XYZ file of C-alpha atoms in Angstrom:
430
model
C 77.845 103.882 123.860
C 79.692 100.640 124.522
C 79.234 97.211 126.128
C 75.803 96.259 127.304
C 74.225 99.472 126.098
C 75.110 98.639 122.468
C 73.728 95.139 122.881
C 70.517 96.508 124.355
C 70.143 98.866 121.441
C 70.817 96.112 118.941
C 68.313 93.830 120.667
C 65.622 96.506 120.818
C 66.157 97.314 117.164
C 65.967 93.674 116.145
C 62.808 93.075 118.185
C 60.981 96.090 116.783
C 62.049 95.472 113.215
C 61.293 91.740 113.463
C 57.840 92.445 114.831
C 56.838 94.955 112.173
C 58.515 93.149 109.327
C 57.836 89.539 110.231
C 54.885 89.474 112.584
C 52.712 92.186 111.035
C 52.430 90.443 107.598
C 51.501 87.235 109.374
C 48.809 88.968 111.353
C 47.510 90.681 108.201
C 47.613 87.398 106.264
C 45.667 85.490 108.973
C 43.024 88.167 108.970
C 42.606 87.830 105.243
C 42.884 84.058 105.178
C 40.251 82.266 103.158
C 39.285 78.648 103.123
C 38.669 76.326 100.145
C 34.948 75.702 99.726
C 34.897 73.851 96.433
C 32.791 74.422 93.325
C 30.239 72.652 91.234
C 32.248 73.166 88.134
C 34.810 70.623 86.916
C 37.671 70.603 84.467
C 39.643 67.481 83.644
C 42.019 68.938 81.011
C 45.142 68.665 83.157
C 48.181 66.422 83.799
C 49.725 65.613 87.176
C 53.475 65.440 86.866
C 55.264 63.614 89.651
C 59.082 63.370 89.565
C 60.305 60.056 90.936
C 63.751 58.456 91.064
C 65.992 56.520 93.396
C 63.405 54.561 95.328
C 59.818 53.760 94.305
C 58.950 53.664 98.073
C 58.956 57.529 97.937
C 55.795 57.225 95.807
C 53.166 57.074 98.650
C 50.342 58.984 97.060
C 49.547 56.520 94.237
C 46.335 55.045 95.818
C 44.974 58.538 96.449
C 45.420 59.460 92.760
C 43.742 56.388 91.290
C 40.692 58.358 90.114
C 42.929 60.423 87.780
C 44.287 57.431 85.825
C 46.401 58.338 82.792
C 46.324 61.978 83.804
C 49.074 61.107 86.254
C 52.564 61.153 84.612
C 55.398 59.588 86.596
C 58.592 61.353 85.373
C 61.762 59.356 85.929
C 65.183 58.706 84.317
C 66.502 56.024 82.020
C 69.342 55.348 84.551
C 67.465 53.635 87.364
C 67.903 50.007 88.484
C 65.796 47.233 86.922
C 64.085 46.683 90.239
C 63.012 50.316 90.297
C 61.393 49.986 86.840
C 59.708 46.750 87.780
C 58.154 48.295 90.869
C 57.187 51.481 89.050
C 55.612 49.483 86.186
C 53.618 47.551 88.717
C 52.209 50.732 90.252
C 51.426 52.225 86.850
C 49.678 49.025 85.737
C 47.525 48.963 88.866
C 46.464 52.592 88.792
C 46.573 53.347 85.084
C 49.390 55.934 85.354
C 51.788 56.921 82.590
C 55.544 56.798 82.865
C 58.026 59.166 81.249
C 61.654 58.000 81.087
C 64.098 60.816 80.261
C 67.782 60.365 79.549
C 68.998 62.901 81.998
C 72.685 62.591 83.142
C 72.734 62.392 86.869
C 76.026 64.192 87.202
C 75.086 67.083 85.006
C 71.508 67.973 86.132
C 69.587 68.272 89.326
C 67.061 65.520 88.917
C 63.905 66.847 90.579
C 63.555 70.072 88.513
C 64.940 68.402 85.403
C 62.332 65.627 85.607
C 59.575 68.081 86.300
C 60.614 70.085 83.234
C 60.724 66.912 81.131
C 57.181 66.014 82.263
C 55.881 69.512 81.493
C 57.462 69.530 78.044
C 55.858 66.172 77.223
C 52.421 67.324 78.273
C 49.598 68.268 75.838
C 46.844 69.194 78.273
C 45.895 72.824 79.025
C 47.083 72.716 82.672
C 49.754 70.946 84.626
C 50.006 70.268 88.321
C 53.375 69.489 89.763
C 53.037 67.190 92.746
C 55.549 65.555 95.052
C 55.470 61.788 95.382
C 54.436 62.041 99.060
C 51.812 64.700 98.687
C 48.040 64.121 98.610
C 45.315 66.621 97.536
C 42.634 66.976 100.233
C 39.950 67.913 97.654
C 38.969 67.191 94.097
C 41.549 68.306 91.535
C 38.905 68.631 88.884
C 37.250 71.339 90.951
C 40.580 73.053 91.643
C 41.434 73.180 87.976
C 37.949 74.515 87.119
C 38.446 77.374 89.612
C 41.937 78.033 88.313
C 40.830 77.965 84.593
C 38.128 80.535 85.360
C 40.600 82.930 86.947
C 43.174 85.238 85.392
C 46.044 83.397 87.136
C 48.924 81.901 85.146
C 50.355 80.049 88.139
C 49.065 79.454 91.613
C 50.647 78.282 94.879
C 48.531 75.959 97.054
C 48.116 75.518 100.782
C 50.514 72.778 101.880
C 50.122 71.285 105.335
C 51.592 68.240 107.132
C 49.773 65.004 106.606
C 49.910 64.185 110.299
C 50.929 65.764 113.624
C 51.657 63.029 116.157
C 55.314 63.325 117.191
C 56.730 66.456 118.818
C 58.631 67.541 115.680
C 55.545 66.977 113.551
C 53.467 69.203 115.844
C 56.099 71.906 115.671
C 56.186 71.690 111.886
C 52.406 71.957 111.755
C 52.610 75.384 113.484
C 55.413 76.384 111.195
C 53.521 75.375 108.059
C 50.386 77.211 109.195
C 52.402 80.439 109.564
C 54.215 79.895 106.300
C 51.041 79.154 104.287
C 49.214 82.207 105.764
C 52.077 84.291 104.353
C 51.269 82.991 100.842
C 48.322 85.415 100.728
C 50.992 88.146 100.621
C 53.850 86.236 98.999
C 52.045 83.989 96.556
C 55.130 83.578 94.410
C 56.731 81.338 97.080
C 55.528 78.183 95.300
C 55.979 74.996 97.154
C 57.592 71.891 95.623
C 54.935 69.823 97.264
C 52.495 71.135 94.634
C 51.569 73.994 92.443
C 49.316 74.460 89.426
C 49.851 76.416 86.213
C 48.924 76.816 82.595
C 50.999 74.420 80.498
C 52.184 77.103 78.115
C 53.355 79.267 80.964
C 55.144 76.423 82.726
C 56.949 75.577 79.544
C 57.991 79.202 79.121
C 59.215 79.505 82.731
C 61.112 76.263 82.677
C 63.002 77.479 79.622
C 64.810 79.897 81.938
C 64.973 77.725 85.019
C 68.474 76.941 86.326
C 67.478 73.402 87.415
C 69.410 74.053 90.596
C 67.836 71.595 93.023
C 67.923 73.547 96.248
C 65.194 76.200 96.070
C 63.974 75.040 92.617
C 60.269 75.343 93.651
C 60.532 79.006 94.809
C 62.668 79.788 91.733
C 59.701 78.814 89.524
C 57.362 81.267 91.272
C 59.995 83.971 91.200
C 60.775 83.527 87.545
C 57.024 83.622 86.755
C 56.758 87.025 88.483
C 59.852 88.304 86.745
C 58.264 87.331 83.433
C 55.204 89.328 84.467
C 52.872 86.329 84.705
C 50.066 86.574 87.199
C 50.868 84.440 90.207
C 48.278 83.879 92.933
C 47.336 81.699 95.821
C 44.368 79.295 96.040
C 43.803 77.839 99.564
C 43.289 74.353 98.225
C 44.868 72.045 100.786
C 47.586 69.551 100.020
C 48.800 67.122 102.673
C 52.489 66.239 102.518
C 54.713 63.954 104.614
C 57.037 65.732 106.955
C 60.023 64.343 108.962
C 58.852 62.450 112.019
C 62.149 62.678 113.974
C 64.402 65.614 114.797
C 67.341 63.939 113.004
C 65.358 63.727 109.745
C 64.062 67.267 110.194
C 67.584 68.565 110.774
C 68.948 67.015 107.588
C 65.990 68.217 105.497
C 66.185 71.773 106.772
C 69.876 72.144 106.038
C 69.114 71.407 102.404
C 66.195 73.794 102.482
C 68.349 76.547 103.941
C 70.878 76.025 101.158
C 68.084 76.942 98.749
C 66.939 79.806 100.935
C 70.504 81.206 100.920
C 70.589 80.973 97.154
C 67.470 83.090 96.926
C 68.035 85.618 99.706
C 71.704 86.269 99.103
C 72.996 84.946 95.774
C 69.852 86.186 93.993
C 68.854 88.981 96.343
C 68.485 91.331 93.377
C 66.033 89.075 91.592
C 62.595 90.238 92.699
C 63.244 90.134 96.477
C 63.932 93.854 96.651
C 60.534 94.568 95.054
C 58.938 93.387 98.337
C 60.665 95.588 100.935
C 59.358 93.720 104.051
C 60.371 90.378 102.627
C 63.767 91.732 101.581
C 64.527 93.421 104.913
C 63.623 90.365 106.972
C 65.005 87.497 105.007
C 68.048 89.073 103.376
C 69.040 91.687 105.948
C 67.882 90.359 109.328
C 68.036 86.603 108.723
C 71.340 86.398 106.839
C 73.360 89.609 107.061
C 72.733 89.933 110.823
C 73.702 86.287 111.542
C 77.119 87.296 112.978
C 75.411 89.944 115.130
C 72.965 87.378 116.592
C 75.796 85.056 117.474
C 77.834 87.888 118.997
C 74.897 88.970 121.124
C 74.235 85.349 122.147
C 77.788 84.748 123.290
C 78.275 88.188 124.882
C 74.900 88.307 126.718
C 73.050 85.000 126.522
C 70.379 86.319 128.813
C 68.920 88.245 125.890
C 67.951 84.982 124.320
C 65.339 84.638 127.049
C 63.810 87.912 125.966
C 63.716 86.821 122.336
C 62.189 83.463 123.226
C 59.530 85.175 125.409
C 58.609 87.570 122.584
C 58.209 84.693 120.100
C 56.260 82.648 122.574
C 53.808 85.481 123.203
C 53.341 86.030 119.468
C 52.692 82.386 118.631
C 50.375 81.896 121.635
C 48.283 84.897 120.569
C 48.168 83.845 116.938
C 47.245 80.228 117.728
C 44.929 80.888 120.646
C 42.192 78.635 119.293
C 44.643 75.786 118.477
C 46.838 76.322 121.514
C 48.722 73.331 122.816
C 51.826 72.518 124.770
C 53.807 72.465 121.492
C 53.499 76.239 121.400
C 55.826 76.427 124.399
C 58.549 74.689 122.405
C 58.055 76.583 119.175
C 60.256 79.625 120.035
C 63.168 77.222 120.798
C 62.454 75.373 117.556
C 62.634 78.669 115.657
C 65.772 79.746 117.458
C 67.528 76.548 116.494
C 66.559 77.105 112.894
C 67.866 80.711 112.854
C 71.024 80.212 114.958
C 72.176 76.771 113.823
C 70.483 75.630 110.612
C 70.839 78.902 108.750
C 74.645 78.920 109.011
C 74.839 75.273 108.144
C 72.632 75.913 105.145
C 75.206 78.336 103.794
C 77.882 75.643 104.063
C 75.563 73.156 102.346
C 74.883 75.569 99.503
C 78.614 76.053 98.876
C 79.068 72.275 98.697
C 76.151 71.854 96.270
C 77.371 74.727 94.088
C 80.875 73.253 93.981
C 79.591 69.832 93.015
C 77.227 71.192 90.347
C 79.778 73.792 89.165
C 77.131 76.434 89.093
C 75.859 78.990 91.574
C 72.261 78.928 90.563
C 71.981 82.508 89.444
C 68.491 83.292 88.210
C 68.107 85.013 84.889
C 65.561 85.252 82.093
C 66.823 83.830 78.793
C 65.334 86.010 76.137
C 67.245 84.493 73.264
C 67.415 80.809 72.233
C 70.372 79.280 74.027
C 72.143 76.039 73.433
C 70.569 73.151 75.227
C 71.524 69.488 75.547
C 68.803 67.366 73.970
C 67.172 64.849 76.256
C 65.560 61.822 74.718
C 62.446 60.733 76.532
C 59.861 58.065 75.953
C 56.309 58.075 77.294
C 55.152 54.679 78.378
C 51.355 54.540 78.475
C 49.661 51.899 80.615
C 47.711 50.446 77.696
C 50.900 49.000 76.073
C 54.028 48.855 78.154
C 57.337 49.225 76.154
C 60.197 46.869 76.905
C 63.634 48.267 76.834
C 67.114 46.987 77.685
C 67.029 48.815 80.955
C 63.663 47.578 82.209
C 61.675 44.339 81.966
C 57.849 44.307 82.275
C 56.610 43.967 85.806
C 55.540 40.620 87.199
C 51.932 41.744 87.391
C 51.851 42.756 83.769
C 53.758 39.628 82.646
C 51.237 37.374 84.449
C 48.323 39.337 83.021
C 49.646 38.986 79.514
C 50.351 35.265 79.941
C 46.834 34.643 81.192
C 45.266 36.678 78.382
C 43.850 39.227 80.843
C 43.288 42.785 79.907
C 45.165 45.692 81.470
C 42.850 47.541 83.891
C 40.845 50.283 82.256
C 42.363 53.748 82.423
C 41.315 57.265 81.903
C 42.021 57.880 78.203
C 41.509 60.529 75.532
C 42.971 63.948 75.269
C 44.511 63.704 78.769
C 47.173 61.211 77.905
C 50.571 62.124 76.604
C 50.669 60.609 73.124
C 50.817 56.846 73.391
C 54.258 55.264 72.810
C 55.534 58.585 71.555
C 59.246 59.237 71.450
C 59.858 62.995 71.958
C 62.970 65.153 71.908
C 62.929 67.350 74.967
C 65.180 70.373 75.235
C 66.353 70.531 78.856
C 68.895 72.877 80.337
C 71.713 70.612 81.407
C 74.803 72.096 82.994
């Protein structure tokens, strides 16, 4: 068969395979979806690690974390501007947070995973929650940790949803996040960088083998945990995170995300993906390996795009019948742009990142002790701020000290990282 007949066969095959591989797990996951109901139990033996660098304005969740006091550890570098430290000190003073400054070379390490690792290594509590600077927990973290501590889980992914849905692109992302989070009931190891929770000893073990490759670093953590045979689950505790409010911001963000996706689905396709056949077939085979075929079909017979858009529209409308809105009409086009445009650009972005970092981000378990570059880090507790050459005390703290005022009371005890402790942290730096 030639010409149109071949395209029809290819289209039919793609639609059937896509439905049973992609749509069926989503339907099954939504049927098994559970909601967070809370618990009367509480556990406060945890630390919240928030990587922060570049701009303090990224730290938008500080007021929402006030109740956790010194259990919040802001992990940053020793190479920021004085203005950055002054603003960060001001926030830490106001809310009783701790600050960890790690000497991590910017040109040799990817900062977000490296700072997360530094924060985990400096922690002495039983549990650690990694949280993005723009992510807010919807419930009580003491209750979440109590539920987690009473389970057999070593690591858990959490239900991450947009903090608002006002603009068109925010509404479309809300639909996308709902579908993605429903899939976590089947693919719990797809941990989100917005927030996940784990036992401290497990997190330290997993980060020992982490590549610290920035793109896809969150999913790499969950994948490594599964490869190490730790129990990874999903708790539907809701986190609200900021999402791009314009299409331009969304486009830039998704290209970086697709770079990480390419690293997992193609560069590391043999690392755990193949153990989940439906996941492997859809993301590795259909999404990436069939990209040239999709473009060929689109150029040769663009009318088939209408069939694909119609099929996706019908699926999303049925799945979101109760929450139906006009945004559902645009969602198939939104998904088509992601698959046809952003996915290829993500491959290009990955190649640029890999060339700059001089590493491909290949995932492996380091069973033997390997050479690591030592990273000096200092924990700065809110009770007694340390002055260094790179950072002066904040104006708020300077005024308080001059007037003889006391620093605001903070949550103390076993939760804090040891006060004014200088620690030597082994971090993989390539």
